Tab-separated table of C-alpha atoms and ligand atoms in Angstrom:
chain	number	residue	atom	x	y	z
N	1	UNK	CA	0.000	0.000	0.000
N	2	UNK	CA	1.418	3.272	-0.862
N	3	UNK	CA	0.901	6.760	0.731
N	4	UNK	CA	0.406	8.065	-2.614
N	5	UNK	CA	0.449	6.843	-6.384
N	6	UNK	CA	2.300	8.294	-9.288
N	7	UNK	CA	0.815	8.528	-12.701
N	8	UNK	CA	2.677	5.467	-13.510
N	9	UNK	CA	1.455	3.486	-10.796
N	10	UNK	CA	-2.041	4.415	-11.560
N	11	UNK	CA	-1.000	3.726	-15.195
N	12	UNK	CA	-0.954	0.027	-14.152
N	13	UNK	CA	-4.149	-0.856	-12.869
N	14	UNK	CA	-5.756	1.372	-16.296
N	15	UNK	CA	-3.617	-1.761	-18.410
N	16	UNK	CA	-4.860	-3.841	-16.085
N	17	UNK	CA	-8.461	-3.101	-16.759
N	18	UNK	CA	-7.796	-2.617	-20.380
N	19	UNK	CA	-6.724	-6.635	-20.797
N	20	UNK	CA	-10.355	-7.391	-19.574
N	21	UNK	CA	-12.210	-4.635	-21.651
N	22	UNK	CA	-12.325	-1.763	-24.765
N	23	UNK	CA	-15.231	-0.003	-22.936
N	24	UNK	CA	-14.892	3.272	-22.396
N	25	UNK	CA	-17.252	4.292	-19.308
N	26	UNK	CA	-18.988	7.537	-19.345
N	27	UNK	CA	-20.516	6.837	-15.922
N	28	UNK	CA	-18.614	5.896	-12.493
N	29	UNK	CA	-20.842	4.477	-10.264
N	30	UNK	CA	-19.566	3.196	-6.779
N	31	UNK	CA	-22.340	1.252	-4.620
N	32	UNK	CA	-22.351	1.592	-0.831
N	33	UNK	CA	-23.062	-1.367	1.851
N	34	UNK	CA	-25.704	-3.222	0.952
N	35	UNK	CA	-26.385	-1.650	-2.737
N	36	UNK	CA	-24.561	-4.345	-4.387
N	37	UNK	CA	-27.874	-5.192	-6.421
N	38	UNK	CA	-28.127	-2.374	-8.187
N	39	UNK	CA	-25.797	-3.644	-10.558
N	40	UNK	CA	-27.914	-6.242	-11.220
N	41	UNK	CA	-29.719	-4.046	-13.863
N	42	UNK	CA	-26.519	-4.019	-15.890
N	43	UNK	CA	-26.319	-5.264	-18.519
N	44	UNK	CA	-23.243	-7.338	-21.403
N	45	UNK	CA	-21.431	-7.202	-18.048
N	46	UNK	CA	-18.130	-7.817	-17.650
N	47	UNK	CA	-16.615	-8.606	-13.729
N	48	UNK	CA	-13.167	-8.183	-13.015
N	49	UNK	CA	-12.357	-8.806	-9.415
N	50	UNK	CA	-10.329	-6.141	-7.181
N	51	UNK	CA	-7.950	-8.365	-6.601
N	52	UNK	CA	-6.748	-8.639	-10.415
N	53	UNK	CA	-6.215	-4.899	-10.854
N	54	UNK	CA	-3.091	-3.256	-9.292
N	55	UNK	CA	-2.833	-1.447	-6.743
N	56	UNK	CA	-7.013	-1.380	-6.195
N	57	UNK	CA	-8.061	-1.756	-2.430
N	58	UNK	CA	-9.748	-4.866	-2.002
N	59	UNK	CA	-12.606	-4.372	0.409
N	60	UNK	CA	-13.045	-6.129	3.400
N	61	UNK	CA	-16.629	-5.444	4.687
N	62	UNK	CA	-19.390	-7.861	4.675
N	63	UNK	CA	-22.127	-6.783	2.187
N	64	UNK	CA	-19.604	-5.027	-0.491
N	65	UNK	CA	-18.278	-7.402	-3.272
N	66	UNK	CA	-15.404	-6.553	-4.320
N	67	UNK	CA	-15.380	-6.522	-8.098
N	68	UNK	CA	-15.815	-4.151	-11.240
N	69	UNK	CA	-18.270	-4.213	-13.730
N	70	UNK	CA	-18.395	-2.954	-17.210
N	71	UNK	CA	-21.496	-2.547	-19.035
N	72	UNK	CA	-24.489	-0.605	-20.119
N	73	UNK	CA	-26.917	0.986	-17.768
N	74	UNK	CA	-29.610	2.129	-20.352
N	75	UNK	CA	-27.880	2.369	-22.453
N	76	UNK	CA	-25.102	4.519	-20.690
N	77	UNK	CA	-21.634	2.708	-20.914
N	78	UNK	CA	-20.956	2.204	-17.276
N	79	UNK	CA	-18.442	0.801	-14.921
N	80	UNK	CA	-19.346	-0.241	-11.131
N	81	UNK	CA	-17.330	-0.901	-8.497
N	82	UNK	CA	-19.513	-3.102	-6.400
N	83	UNK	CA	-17.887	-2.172	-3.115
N	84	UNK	CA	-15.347	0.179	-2.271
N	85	UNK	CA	-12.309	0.824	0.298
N	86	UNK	CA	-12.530	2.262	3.369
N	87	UNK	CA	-10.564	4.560	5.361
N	88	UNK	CA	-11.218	2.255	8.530
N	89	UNK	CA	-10.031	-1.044	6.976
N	90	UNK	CA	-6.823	0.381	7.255
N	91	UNK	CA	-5.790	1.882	3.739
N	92	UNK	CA	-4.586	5.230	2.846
N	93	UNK	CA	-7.116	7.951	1.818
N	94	UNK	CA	-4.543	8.059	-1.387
N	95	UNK	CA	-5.599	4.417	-1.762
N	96	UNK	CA	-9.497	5.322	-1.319
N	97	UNK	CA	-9.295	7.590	-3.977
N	98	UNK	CA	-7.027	5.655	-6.490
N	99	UNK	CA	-10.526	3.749	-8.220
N	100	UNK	CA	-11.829	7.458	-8.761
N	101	UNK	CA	-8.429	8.467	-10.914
N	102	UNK	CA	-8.577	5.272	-12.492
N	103	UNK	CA	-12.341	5.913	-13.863
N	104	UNK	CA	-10.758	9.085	-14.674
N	105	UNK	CA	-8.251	7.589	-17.077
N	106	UNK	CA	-10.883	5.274	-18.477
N	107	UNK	CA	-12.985	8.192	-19.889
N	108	UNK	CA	-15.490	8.315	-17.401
N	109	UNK	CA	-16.939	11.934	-17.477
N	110	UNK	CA	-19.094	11.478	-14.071
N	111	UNK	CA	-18.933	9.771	-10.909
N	112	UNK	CA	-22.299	8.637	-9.342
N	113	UNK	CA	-21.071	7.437	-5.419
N	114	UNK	CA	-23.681	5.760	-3.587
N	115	UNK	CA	-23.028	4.933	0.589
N	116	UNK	CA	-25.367	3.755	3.489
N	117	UNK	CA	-25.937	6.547	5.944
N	118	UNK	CA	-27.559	7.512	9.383
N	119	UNK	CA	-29.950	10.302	9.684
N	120	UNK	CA	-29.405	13.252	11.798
N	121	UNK	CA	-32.009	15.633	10.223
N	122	UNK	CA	-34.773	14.742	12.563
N	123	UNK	CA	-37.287	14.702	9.564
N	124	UNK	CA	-35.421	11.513	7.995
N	125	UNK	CA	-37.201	8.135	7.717
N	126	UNK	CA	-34.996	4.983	7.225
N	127	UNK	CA	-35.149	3.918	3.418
N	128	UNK	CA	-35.475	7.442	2.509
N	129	UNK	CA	-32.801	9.216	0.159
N	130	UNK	CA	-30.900	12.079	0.702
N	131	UNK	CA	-29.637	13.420	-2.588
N	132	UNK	CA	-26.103	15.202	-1.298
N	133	UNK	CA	-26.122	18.715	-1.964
N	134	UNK	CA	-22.516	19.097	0.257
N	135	UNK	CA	-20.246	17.547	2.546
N	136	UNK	CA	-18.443	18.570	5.665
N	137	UNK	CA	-15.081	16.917	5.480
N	138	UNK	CA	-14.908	16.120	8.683
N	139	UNK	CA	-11.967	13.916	8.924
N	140	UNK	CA	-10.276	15.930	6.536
N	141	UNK	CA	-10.247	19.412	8.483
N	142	UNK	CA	-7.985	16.072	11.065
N	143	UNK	CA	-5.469	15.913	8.062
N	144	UNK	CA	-7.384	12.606	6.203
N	145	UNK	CA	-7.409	14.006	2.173
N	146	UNK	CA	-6.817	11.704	-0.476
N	147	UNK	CA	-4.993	14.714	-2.333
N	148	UNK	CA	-2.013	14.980	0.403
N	149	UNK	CA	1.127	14.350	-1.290
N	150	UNK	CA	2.607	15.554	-4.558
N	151	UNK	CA	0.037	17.201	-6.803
N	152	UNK	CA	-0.739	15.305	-9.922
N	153	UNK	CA	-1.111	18.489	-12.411
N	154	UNK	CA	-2.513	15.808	-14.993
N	155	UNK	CA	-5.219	15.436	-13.107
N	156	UNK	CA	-5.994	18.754	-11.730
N	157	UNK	CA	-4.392	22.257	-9.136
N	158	UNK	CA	-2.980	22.121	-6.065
N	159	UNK	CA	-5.612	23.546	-4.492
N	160	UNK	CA	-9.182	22.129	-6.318
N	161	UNK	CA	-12.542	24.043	-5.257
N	162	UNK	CA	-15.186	22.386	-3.633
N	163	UNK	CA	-18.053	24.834	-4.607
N	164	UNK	CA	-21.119	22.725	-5.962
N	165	UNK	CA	-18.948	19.393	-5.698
N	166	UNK	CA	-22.350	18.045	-5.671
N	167	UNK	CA	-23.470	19.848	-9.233
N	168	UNK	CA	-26.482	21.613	-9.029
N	169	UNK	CA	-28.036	20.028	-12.375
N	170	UNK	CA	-27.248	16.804	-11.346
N	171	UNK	CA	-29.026	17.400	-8.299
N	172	UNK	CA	-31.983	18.985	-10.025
N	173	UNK	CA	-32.287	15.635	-12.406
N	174	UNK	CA	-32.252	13.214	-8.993
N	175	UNK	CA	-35.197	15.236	-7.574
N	176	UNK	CA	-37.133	14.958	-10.522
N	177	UNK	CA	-36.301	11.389	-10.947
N	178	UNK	CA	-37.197	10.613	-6.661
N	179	UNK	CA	-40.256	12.937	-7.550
N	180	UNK	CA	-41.710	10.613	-10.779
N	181	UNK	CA	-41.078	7.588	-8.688
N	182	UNK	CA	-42.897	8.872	-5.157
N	183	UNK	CA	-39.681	8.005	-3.509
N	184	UNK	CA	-39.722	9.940	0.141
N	185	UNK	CA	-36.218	12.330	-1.176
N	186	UNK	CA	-34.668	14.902	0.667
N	187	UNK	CA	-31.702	17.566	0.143
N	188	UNK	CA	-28.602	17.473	2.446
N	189	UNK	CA	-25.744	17.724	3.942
N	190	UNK	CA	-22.958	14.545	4.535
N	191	UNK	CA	-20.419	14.609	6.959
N	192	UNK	CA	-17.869	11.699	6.838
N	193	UNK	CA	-16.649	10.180	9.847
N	194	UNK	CA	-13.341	7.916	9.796
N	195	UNK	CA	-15.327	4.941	11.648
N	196	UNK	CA	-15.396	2.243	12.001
N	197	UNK	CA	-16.382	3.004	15.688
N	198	UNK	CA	-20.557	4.255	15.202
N	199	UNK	CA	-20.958	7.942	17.064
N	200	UNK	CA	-21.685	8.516	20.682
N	201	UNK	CA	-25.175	10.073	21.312
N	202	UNK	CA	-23.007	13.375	21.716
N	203	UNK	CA	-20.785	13.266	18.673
N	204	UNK	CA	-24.771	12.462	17.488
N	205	UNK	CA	-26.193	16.144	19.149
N	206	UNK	CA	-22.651	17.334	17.694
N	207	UNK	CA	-22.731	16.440	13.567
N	208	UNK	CA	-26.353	17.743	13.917
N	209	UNK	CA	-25.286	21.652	15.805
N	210	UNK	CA	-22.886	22.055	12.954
N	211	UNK	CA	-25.225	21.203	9.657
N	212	UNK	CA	-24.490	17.748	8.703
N	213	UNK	CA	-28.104	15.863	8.078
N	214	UNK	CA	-26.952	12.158	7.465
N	215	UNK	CA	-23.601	10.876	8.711
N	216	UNK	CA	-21.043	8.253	7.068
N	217	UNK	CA	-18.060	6.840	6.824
N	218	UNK	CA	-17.093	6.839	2.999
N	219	UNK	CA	-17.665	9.275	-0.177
N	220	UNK	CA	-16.049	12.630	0.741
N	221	UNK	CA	-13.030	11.489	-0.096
N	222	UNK	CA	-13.799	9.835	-3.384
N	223	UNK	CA	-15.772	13.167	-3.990
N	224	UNK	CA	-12.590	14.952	-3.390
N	225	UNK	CA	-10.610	12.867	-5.751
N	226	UNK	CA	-13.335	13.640	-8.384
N	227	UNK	CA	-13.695	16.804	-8.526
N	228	UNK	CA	-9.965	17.126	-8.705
N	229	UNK	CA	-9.724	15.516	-12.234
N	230	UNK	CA	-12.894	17.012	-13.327
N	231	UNK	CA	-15.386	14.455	-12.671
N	232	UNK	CA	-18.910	15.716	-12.453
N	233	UNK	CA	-20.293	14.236	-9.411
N	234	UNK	CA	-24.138	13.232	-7.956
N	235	UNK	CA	-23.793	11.571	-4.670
N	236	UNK	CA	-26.554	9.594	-3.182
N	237	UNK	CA	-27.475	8.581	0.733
N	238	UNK	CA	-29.631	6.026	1.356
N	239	UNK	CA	-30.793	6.909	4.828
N	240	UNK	CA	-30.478	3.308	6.672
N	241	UNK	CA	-31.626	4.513	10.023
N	242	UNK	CA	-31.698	7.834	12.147
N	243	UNK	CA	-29.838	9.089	14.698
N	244	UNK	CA	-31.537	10.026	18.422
N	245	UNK	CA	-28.432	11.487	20.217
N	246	UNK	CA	-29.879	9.880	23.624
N	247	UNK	CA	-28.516	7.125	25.407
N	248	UNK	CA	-31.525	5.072	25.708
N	249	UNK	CA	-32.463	5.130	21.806
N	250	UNK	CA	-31.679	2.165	19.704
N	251	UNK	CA	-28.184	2.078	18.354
N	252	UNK	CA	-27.281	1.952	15.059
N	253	UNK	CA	-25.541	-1.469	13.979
N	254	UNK	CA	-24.478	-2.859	10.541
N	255	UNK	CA	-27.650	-5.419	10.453
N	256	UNK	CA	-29.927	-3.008	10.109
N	257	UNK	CA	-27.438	-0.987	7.627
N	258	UNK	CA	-27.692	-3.992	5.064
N	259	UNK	CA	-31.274	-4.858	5.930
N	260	UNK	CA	-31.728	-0.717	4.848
N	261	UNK	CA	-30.551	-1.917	1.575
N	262	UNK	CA	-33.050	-4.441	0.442
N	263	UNK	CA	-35.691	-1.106	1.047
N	264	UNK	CA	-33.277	1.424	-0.537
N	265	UNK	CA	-31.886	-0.504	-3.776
N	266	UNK	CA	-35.291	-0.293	-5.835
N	267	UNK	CA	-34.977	3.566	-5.291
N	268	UNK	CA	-31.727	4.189	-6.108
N	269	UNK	CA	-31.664	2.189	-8.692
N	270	UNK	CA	-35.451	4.101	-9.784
N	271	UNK	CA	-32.882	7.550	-9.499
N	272	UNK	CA	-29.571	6.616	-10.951
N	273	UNK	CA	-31.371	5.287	-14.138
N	274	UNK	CA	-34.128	8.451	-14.466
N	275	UNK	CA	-30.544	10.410	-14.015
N	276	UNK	CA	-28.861	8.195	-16.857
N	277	UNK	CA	-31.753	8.515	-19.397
N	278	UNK	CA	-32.474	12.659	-18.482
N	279	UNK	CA	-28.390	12.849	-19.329
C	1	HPA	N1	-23.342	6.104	11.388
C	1	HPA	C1	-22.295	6.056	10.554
C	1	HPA	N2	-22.318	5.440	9.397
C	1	HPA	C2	-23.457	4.853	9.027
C	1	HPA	C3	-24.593	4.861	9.855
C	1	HPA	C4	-24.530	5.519	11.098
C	1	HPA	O1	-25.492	5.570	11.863
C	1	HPA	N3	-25.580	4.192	9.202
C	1	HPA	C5	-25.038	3.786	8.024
C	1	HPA	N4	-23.752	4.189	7.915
């Protein structure tokens, strides 16, 4: 594992990839825990596990699969990492963000990052979705960016902006998409937590004081390492349950993350492909 990757080294797992496959992905799409199925609608897939590709983090977590897919989404030329890396499983945000770059270099023009998240906008309902309209980089304002280390100027400055990371259009095309299905949809805010520890009720009370509605432990970063090369980006929470911030409430667990899923996949999947044909 390095603490950062050189254009060469990225260089690697594109060959990789491109001993497997000719297509060229427009669409990025990375499913959170328990979203593996929405691949399913895929279609003249092709699977290449994590493990064959270079330098790719191999994740470790029960309910993400570990392999990419190349396809067609409606028609959309698509590749899906069914599962992803985590900061918590002990790899380097560098490493997080390496599959991003790598879409990058594929052709891929936009990244569509799904995750599993908690609700701490009081309003939230498990199973609903929160279409992200911005992050707090939490663990990055601690030092955790996958862009430490040497700039690659290939890819993008020093010092990228994260105005509208979420882009507004993109946004605008989910909530008509939620809307046309009757999916229960809301706007908000993400904050990423390193995990793999769940909050306290007061780090609960805390995420909600400073604007964060739904609360994770993925996706900022890969955001980060997408809007560096110029990926558009439309990031997606499904809302797997919410948040009290008092001891005696029900604490979140990863059973009732995956379980989430089985509720949230149909209306993802309803979103991502309205998105995809809207395009
Ligand atoms: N906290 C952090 N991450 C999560 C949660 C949660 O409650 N639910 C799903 N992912």
């Amino acid at each position: 594992m390095a603490e950062y990757y050189t254009m060469a080294l990225l260089q690697e797992s594109v060959a990789a990839i491109r001993r497997h496959t000719e297509i060229v992905p427009r669409v990025g799409l990375i499913l959170g825990s328990g979203l593996n199925p929405l691949a399913e609608a895929v279609t003249r897939a092709i699977e290449i596990p994590f493990e064959a590709i270079p330098h790719f983090p191999v994740s470790t977590v029960v309910g993400h699969q570990g392999r990419l897919l190349f396809g067609e989404l409606d028609g959309t030329p698509v590749m899906v990492m069914q599962g992803r890396a985590h900061y918590y499983e002990g790899y380097s945000m560098a490493q997080v963000g390496l599959p991003v770059r790598v879409m990058r270099l594929l052709g891929a023009e936009m990244l569509i990052v799904t995750n599993a998240a908690g609700g701490l906008n009081l309003t939230y309902r498990p199973g609903d979705v929160m279409v992200i309209c911005d992050h707090i980089n939490l663990i990055g304002m601690a030092g955790l960016n996958p862009l430490r280390g040497p700039n690659l100027e290939e890819f993008g400055p020093r010092f990228p902006s994260m105005n509208a990371a979420y882009e507004p259009a993109l946004r605008e095309l989910a909530r008509e998409a939620a809307l046309a299905g009757g999916i229960p949809h809301h706007q908000g805010v993400y904050i990423c937590l390193a995990g793999p520890s769940f909050e306290t009720p007061a780090d609960v009370r805390f995420l909600r004081l400073i604007g964060a509605d739904a609360v994770g432990m993925s996706t900022v970063p890969e955001v980060i390492a997408a809007r560096h090369c110029g990926l558009r980006v439309l990031g997606l929470s499904g809302i797997s349950n919410v948040l009290m911030g008092e001891e005696g409430a029900p604490a979140p667990n990863h059973e009732e993350v995956l379980a989430a899923g089985t509720l949230l996949v149909p209306r993802l999947a309803t979103i991502i492909r309205g998105v995809l044909r809207a395009l």
